[in-house]
Coordinates of N, CA and C in Angstrom, one line a residue:
D136 N -14.0 39.7 -6.7 CA -14.2 41.0 -7.2 C -15.1 41.8 -6.2
L137 N -15.1 43.1 -6.4 CA -15.9 44.0 -5.5 C -17.4 43.6 -5.5
K138 N -17.9 43.3 -6.7 CA -19.3 42.9 -6.7 C -19.6 41.7 -5.9
S139 N -18.8 40.7 -5.9 CA -19.0 39.5 -5.0 C -18.9 39.8 -3.5
Y140 N -18.0 40.7 -3.2 CA -18.0 41.1 -1.7 C -19.3 41.9 -1.4
I141 N -19.8 42.7 -2.2 CA -21.0 43.5 -1.9 C -22.2 42.5 -1.8
T142 N -22.2 41.5 -2.8 CA -23.3 40.5 -2.7 C -23.2 39.7 -1.5
F143 N -22.1 39.2 -1.2 CA -21.9 38.3 0.0 C -22.2 39.1 1.3
M144 N -21.8 40.3 1.3 CA -22.0 41.1 2.5 C -23.2 42.1 2.4
R145 N -24.2 41.7 1.7 CA -25.4 42.6 1.5 C -26.0 43.0 2.9
S146 N -25.9 42.1 3.9 CA -26.5 42.5 5.2 C -25.8 43.8 5.7
N147 N -24.5 43.9 5.4 CA -23.7 45.1 5.8 C -24.4 46.4 5.2
I148 N -24.7 46.2 3.9 CA -25.3 47.4 3.2 C -26.7 47.7 3.8
I149 N -27.5 46.7 4.1 CA -28.8 46.9 4.7 C -28.7 47.6 6.1
F150 N -27.8 47.0 6.9 CA -27.6 47.6 8.2 C -27.0 49.0 8.1
G151 N -26.1 49.2 7.2 CA -25.5 50.5 7.0 C -26.6 51.6 6.7
F152 N -27.5 51.3 5.8 CA -28.5 52.2 5.5 C -29.5 52.4 6.6
L153 N -29.8 51.4 7.3 CA -30.7 51.5 8.5 C -30.1 52.4 9.6
F154 N -28.8 52.2 9.8 CA -28.1 53.0 10.8 C -28.0 54.5 10.4
L155 N -27.9 54.8 9.1 CA -27.9 56.1 8.6 C -29.1 56.9 8.9
F156 N -30.3 56.2 9.0 CA -31.5 56.9 9.2 C -31.8 57.0 10.7
L157 N -31.0 56.5 11.6 CA -31.2 56.7 13.0 C -30.7 58.0 13.4
K158 N -31.2 58.6 14.5 CA -30.7 59.9 15.0 C -29.5 59.6 15.9
G159 N -28.6 60.5 15.8 CA -27.3 60.4 16.6 C -26.1 60.1 15.7
I160 N -25.1 60.9 15.9 CA -23.9 60.8 15.1 C -23.2 59.4 15.2
Q161 N -23.3 58.8 16.4 CA -22.7 57.5 16.5 C -23.4 56.5 15.6
Y162 N -24.7 56.6 15.3 CA -25.3 55.7 14.4 C -24.9 56.0 12.9
K163 N -24.8 57.2 12.6 CA -24.3 57.6 11.3 C -22.9 57.0 11.0
I164 N -22.0 57.1 12.0 CA -20.7 56.6 11.9 C -20.7 55.1 11.7
L165 N -21.5 54.4 12.5 CA -21.7 53.0 12.4 C -22.2 52.6 11.0
G166 N -23.2 53.4 10.6 CA -23.8 53.2 9.2 C -22.8 53.2 8.1
I167 N -21.9 54.3 8.2 CA -20.9 54.4 7.2 C -19.9 53.3 7.3
L168 N -19.5 52.9 8.5 CA -18.6 51.7 8.6 C -19.2 50.5 8.1
W169 N -20.5 50.2 8.3 CA -21.1 49.0 7.8 C -21.1 49.1 6.2
L170 N -21.4 50.3 5.7 CA -21.5 50.4 4.2 C -20.1 50.2 3.6
I171 N -19.1 50.7 4.2 CA -17.7 50.6 3.5 C -17.1 49.2 3.8
G172 N -17.7 48.4 4.7 CA -17.1 47.1 5.1 C -16.8 46.2 3.9
P173 N -17.7 46.0 2.9 CA -17.4 45.2 1.8 C -16.3 45.8 0.9
V174 N -16.2 47.1 0.8 CA -15.1 47.7 0.0 C -13.8 47.5 0.7
V175 N -13.7 47.6 2.1 CA -12.5 47.4 2.8 C -12.1 45.9 2.7
C176 N -13.0 45.0 2.8 CA -12.7 43.6 2.7 C -12.1 43.3 1.3
W177 N -12.7 43.8 0.3 CA -12.3 43.6 -1.1 C -10.9 44.2 -1.2
Y178 N -10.6 45.4 -0.7 CA -9.4 46.0 -0.9 C -8.2 45.3 -0.2
I179 N -8.5 44.8 1.0 CA -7.4 44.2 1.7 C -7.1 42.8 1.1
S180 N -8.1 42.2 0.4 CA -7.8 40.9 -0.2 C -7.0 41.1 -1.5
L181 N -6.8 42.3 -2.0 CA -6.0 42.6 -3.2 C -4.5 42.5 -2.9
E182 N -4.2 42.6 -1.6 CA -2.8 42.6 -1.3 C -2.2 41.3 -1.8
E183 N -1.1 41.4 -2.6 CA -0.5 40.2 -3.1 C 0.4 39.6 -2.0
K184 N 0.1 38.3 -1.8 CA 0.9 37.6 -0.8 C 2.2 37.0 -1.5
K185 N 3.3 37.3 -0.8 CA 4.5 36.7 -1.4 C 4.7 35.3 -0.8
K186 N 4.9 34.4 -1.7 CA 5.2 33.1 -1.2 C 6.7 33.0 -1.0
Q187 N 7.1 32.5 0.1 CA 8.5 32.3 0.4 C 8.8 30.9 0.6
E188 N 9.7 30.4 -0.1 CA 10.1 29.0 0.0 C 11.0 28.8 1.2
L189 N 10.8 27.7 1.9 CA 11.7 27.4 3.0 C 13.0 26.8 2.5
D190 N 14.1 27.1 3.1 CA 15.4 26.5 2.7 C 15.5 25.1 3.4
I191 N 16.5 24.4 3.0 CA 16.6 23.0 3.5 C 16.7 22.9 5.0
D192 N 17.4 23.9 5.6 CA 17.6 23.9 7.1 C 16.3 24.2 7.8
E193 N 15.5 25.1 7.2 CA 14.2 25.5 7.8 C 13.2 24.3 7.7
K194 N 13.2 23.6 6.5 CA 12.4 22.4 6.4 C 12.7 21.4 7.4
Q195 N 14.0 21.1 7.6 CA 14.5 20.1 8.5 C 14.1 20.5 9.9
E196 N 14.2 21.8 10.3 CA 13.8 22.2 11.6 C 12.3 21.9 11.8
L197 N 11.5 22.2 10.8 CA 10.1 21.9 11.0 C 9.8 20.4 11.1
I198 N 10.5 19.6 10.3 CA 10.3 18.2 10.4 C 10.7 17.7 11.8
D199 N 11.8 18.2 12.4 CA 12.3 17.8 13.7 C 11.3 18.3 14.8
I200 N 10.7 19.5 14.7 CA 9.7 19.9 15.6 C 8.5 19.0 15.5
G201 N 8.1 18.7 14.3 CA 6.9 17.8 14.1 C 7.1 16.5 14.8
K202 N 8.3 15.9 14.6 CA 8.6 14.6 15.1 C 8.7 14.6 16.7
K203 N 9.2 15.7 17.2 CA 9.3 15.8 18.6 C 7.9 16.0 19.2
T204 N 7.1 16.8 18.5 CA 5.7 17.0 19.0 C 4.9 15.7 19.0
W205 N 5.1 14.9 17.9 CA 4.4 13.7 17.8 C 4.9 12.7 18.8
E206 N 6.2 12.8 19.2 CA 6.7 11.9 20.2 C 6.0 12.1 21.5
F207 N 5.7 13.3 21.9 CA 4.9 13.6 23.1 C 3.6 12.9 23.0
F208 N 2.9 13.1 21.9 CA 1.6 12.5 21.8 C 1.7 10.9 21.8
N209 N 2.6 10.4 21.0 CA 2.8 9.0 20.9 C 3.1 8.3 22.3
N210 N 3.9 9.0 23.1 CA 4.3 8.5 24.4 C 3.2 8.6 25.4
N211 N 2.2 9.4 25.1 CA 1.2 9.6 26.1 C -0.2 9.2 25.7
I212 N -0.4 8.8 24.5 CA -1.7 8.2 24.1 C -1.6 6.7 24.3
I213 N -1.7 6.4 25.6 CA -1.5 5.0 26.1 C -2.6 4.5 26.9
K214 N -2.7 3.2 27.1 CA -3.8 2.6 27.8 C -3.8 3.1 29.3
E215 N -2.7 3.3 29.9 CA -2.6 3.8 31.3 C -3.3 5.2 31.4
N216 N -3.4 5.9 30.3 CA -4.0 7.3 30.3 C -5.4 7.2 29.6
N217 N -5.9 5.9 29.5 CA -7.1 5.7 28.8 C -7.1 6.4 27.4
Y218 N -6.0 6.4 26.8 CA -5.8 6.9 25.4 C -6.2 8.4 25.3
L219 N -6.1 9.1 26.5 CA -6.4 10.6 26.5 C -5.1 11.3 26.8
I220 N -4.8 12.3 26.1 CA -3.6 13.0 26.2 C -3.6 13.9 27.4
P221 N -2.6 13.9 28.3 CA -2.5 14.8 29.4 C -2.5 16.3 29.0
D222 N -3.1 17.1 29.8 CA -3.1 18.5 29.5 C -1.8 19.2 29.4
N223 N -0.8 18.8 30.2 CA 0.5 19.5 30.1 C 1.5 18.7 30.8
Y224 N 2.7 19.1 30.5 CA 4.0 18.5 31.0 C 4.7 19.6 31.7
Q225 N 5.2 19.3 32.9 CA 5.9 20.3 33.7 C 7.3 19.8 34.1
E226 N 8.3 20.4 33.5 CA 9.6 19.9 33.6 C 10.2 20.0 35.0
N227 N 9.9 21.1 35.7 CA 10.5 21.3 37.0 C 9.6 20.9 38.2
R228 N 8.8 19.9 38.0 CA 7.9 19.4 39.0 C 8.2 17.9 39.3
K229 N 7.8 17.5 40.6 CA 7.9 16.1 40.9 C 7.0 15.3 40.0
I230 N 5.8 15.7 39.9 CA 4.8 15.0 39.0 C 4.9 15.8 37.7
K231 N 5.5 15.2 36.7 CA 5.7 15.9 35.4 C 4.4 16.1 34.6
L232 N 3.6 15.0 34.5 CA 2.4 15.1 33.7 C 1.2 15.2 34.6
V233 N 0.3 16.1 34.3 CA -1.0 16.3 35.0 C -1.9 15.2 34.6
E234 N -2.8 14.7 35.4 CA -3.7 13.6 35.1 C -5.1 14.1 34.6
N235 N -5.1 15.2 33.9 CA -6.4 15.7 33.4 C -6.2 16.1 31.9
T236 N -7.3 16.1 31.3 CA -7.4 16.6 29.9 C -8.6 17.4 29.7
S237 N -8.7 18.0 28.5 CA -9.9 18.9 28.2 C -10.4 18.5 26.9
S238 N -11.6 18.9 26.6 CA -12.2 18.7 25.3 C -11.3 19.2 24.2
T239 N -10.7 20.4 24.4 CA -9.8 20.9 23.4 C -8.6 20.0 23.2
N240 N -8.0 19.4 24.3 CA -6.9 18.5 24.2 C -7.3 17.3 23.4
I241 N -8.5 16.8 23.6 CA -9.0 15.6 22.9 C -9.0 15.9 21.4
G242 N -9.6 17.1 21.0 CA -9.6 17.5 19.6 C -8.2 17.6 19.0
L243 N -7.3 18.2 19.8 CA -5.9 18.3 19.3 C -5.3 16.9 19.2
E244 N -5.6 16.0 20.1 CA -5.1 14.7 20.1 C -5.5 13.9 18.8
L245 N -6.8 14.1 18.4 CA -7.3 13.5 17.2 C -6.5 14.1 16.0
L246 N -6.4 15.4 16.0 CA -5.7 16.0 14.9 C -4.2 15.6 14.8
S247 N -3.6 15.4 16.0 CA -2.2 15.0 16.0 C -2.0 13.6 15.4
I248 N -3.0 12.7 15.6 CA -2.9 11.4 15.1 C -3.0 11.4 13.5
I249 N -4.0 12.2 13.1 CA -4.2 12.4 11.6 C -2.9 13.0 11.0
S250 N -2.4 14.0 11.7 CA -1.2 14.7 11.2 C 0.0 13.8 11.1
A251 N 0.1 12.9 12.2 CA 1.2 12.0 12.2 C 1.2 11.0 11.0
F252 N 0.0 10.6 10.7 CA -0.2 9.8 9.5 C 0.2 10.6 8.2
D253 N -0.4 11.8 8.1 CA -0.1 12.6 6.9 C 1.4 12.9 6.7
L254 N 2.1 13.1 7.8 CA 3.5 13.4 7.8 C 4.4 12.1 7.6
G255 N 3.8 11.0 7.7 CA 4.5 9.7 7.5 C 5.2 9.2 8.8
Y256 N 4.8 9.7 9.9 CA 5.3 9.3 11.2 C 4.7 7.9 11.6
I257 N 3.5 7.6 11.2 CA 2.8 6.4 11.5 C 2.1 5.8 10.3
E258 N 1.9 4.6 10.3 CA 1.2 3.9 9.2 C -0.3 4.1 9.4
I259 N -1.1 3.8 8.4 CA -2.6 4.0 8.4 C -3.2 3.1 9.4
D260 N -2.7 1.9 9.6 CA -3.3 0.9 10.6 C -3.1 1.5 12.0
T261 N -1.9 2.0 12.3 CA -1.7 2.6 13.6 C -2.6 3.8 13.8
A262 N -2.7 4.7 12.8 CA -3.6 5.8 12.9 C -5.0 5.4 13.2
K263 N -5.5 4.4 12.4 CA -6.9 3.9 12.6 C -7.1 3.4 14.0
E264 N -6.1 2.6 14.5 CA -6.2 2.0 15.8 C -6.3 3.1 16.9
L265 N -5.4 4.0 16.8 CA -5.4 5.1 17.8 C -6.7 5.9 17.8
L266 N -7.1 6.3 16.6 CA -8.3 7.1 16.5 C -9.5 6.3 17.1
E267 N -9.6 5.0 16.8 CA -10.7 4.2 17.3 C -10.6 4.1 18.8
K268 N -9.5 4.0 19.4 CA -9.3 3.9 20.8 C -9.8 5.2 21.5
V269 N -9.3 6.3 20.9 CA -9.7 7.6 21.5 C -11.2 7.9 21.4
I270 N -11.7 7.6 20.2 CA -13.2 7.8 20.0 C -14.0 6.9 20.9
N271 N -13.6 5.7 21.1 CA -14.3 4.8 22.0 C -14.3 5.3 23.4
I272 N -13.2 5.9 23.8 CA -13.2 6.4 25.2 C -14.1 7.7 25.3
V273 N -14.0 8.5 24.2 CA -14.9 9.7 24.2 C -16.4 9.3 24.3
K274 N -16.7 8.2 23.7 CA -18.1 7.8 23.7 C -18.6 7.5 25.1
I275 N -17.7 7.0 26.0 CA -18.1 6.6 27.3 C -18.0 7.7 28.3
L276 N -17.3 8.8 28.0 CA -17.1 9.9 28.9 C -18.5 10.5 29.3
S277 N -18.6 10.9 30.6 CA -19.8 11.6 31.0 C -20.0 12.9 30.2
K278 N -21.2 13.2 29.9 CA -21.5 14.4 29.1 C -22.7 15.1 29.6
W279 N -22.8 16.3 29.3 CA -24.0 17.1 29.6 C -24.8 17.4 28.3
N280 N -26.0 16.9 28.2 CA -26.8 17.1 27.0 C -26.0 16.7 25.7
G281 N -25.1 15.7 25.8 CA -24.3 15.3 24.6 C -23.0 16.0 24.4
H282 N -22.8 17.0 25.3 CA -21.5 17.8 25.2 C -20.5 17.3 26.2
L283 N -19.3 17.3 25.7 CA -18.2 16.9 26.7 C -18.1 18.0 27.7
Y284 N -17.8 17.6 29.0 CA -17.4 18.6 30.0 C -16.0 19.1 29.6
N285 N -15.6 20.2 30.3 CA -14.4 20.8 29.9 C -13.2 20.0 30.4
W286 N -13.2 19.4 31.6 CA -12.1 18.7 32.1 C -12.4 17.3 32.6
Y287 N -11.5 16.4 32.3 CA -11.7 15.0 32.8 C -10.3 14.5 33.4
N288 N -10.5 13.6 34.4 CA -9.3 12.9 34.9 C -9.0 11.8 33.9
I289 N -7.8 11.7 33.4 CA -7.5 10.7 32.4 C -7.3 9.3 33.0
K290 N -7.2 9.2 34.3 CA -7.1 7.9 34.9 C -8.5 7.3 35.2
T291 N -9.3 8.1 35.8 CA -10.7 7.7 36.3 C -11.8 7.9 35.2
L292 N -11.5 8.8 34.3 CA -12.4 9.3 33.3 C -13.6 10.1 33.9
E293 N -13.5 10.5 35.1 CA -14.5 11.3 35.8 C -14.3 12.8 35.4
P294 N -15.4 13.5 35.2 CA -15.3 15.0 34.9 C -14.8 15.6 36.2
L295 N -13.9 16.7 36.0 CA -13.4 17.4 37.2 C -14.4 18.4 37.6
N296 N -14.4 18.6 39.0 CA -15.3 19.7 39.5 C -14.6 21.0 39.5
P297 N -15.3 22.1 39.4 CA -16.7 22.1 39.1 C -17.0 21.7 37.6
K298 N -18.0 20.9 37.4 CA -18.3 20.4 36.1 C -18.9 21.6 35.3
F299 N -18.4 21.8 34.1 CA -18.9 22.8 33.2 C -18.6 22.5 31.7
V300 N -19.4 23.0 30.9 CA -19.2 22.8 29.4 C -18.8 24.2 28.9
S301 N -17.7 24.2 28.2 CA -17.2 25.5 27.7 C -17.6 25.7 26.3
T302 N -18.3 26.8 26.0 CA -18.7 27.1 24.7 C -17.5 27.4 23.8
V303 N -16.4 27.8 24.3 CA -15.2 28.1 23.6 C -14.6 26.8 23.1
D304 N -14.5 25.8 24.0 CA -13.8 24.6 23.7 C -14.8 23.6 23.0

């Protein structure tokens, strides 16, 4: 309800009033925007979401996409890649798979394993084994202050130059 939005967003109200007392029209406008923020959030949350059921063909298409996506992960989370998923596949290149991965890819790899189990593509023992292998590799990767570097060679496990830690990833 509106009261809960106002309570949760009380900092908006405080900043809104503070901005109203500053000189300059831009501060007054910002103050008003801060003040109406909770009301706007409450109002847009009122929009009733229509649930749309998928038909059989749409469900099957999603299942097929899921299986095909898992197939890529399943084929590439292998010992030769140190259980790290390659960053990308390039169809029209001589070398189809790049030999690097990122911290984002590793996170997606872990999620793909869990999702494959949730969707029934793999058994719990397979999921546990794959998760354990990936996590054990992540433990030995070079890090900066405990943070993964952004890019690693999946064959040598060395961070790629220039070494950096991405706050986004």
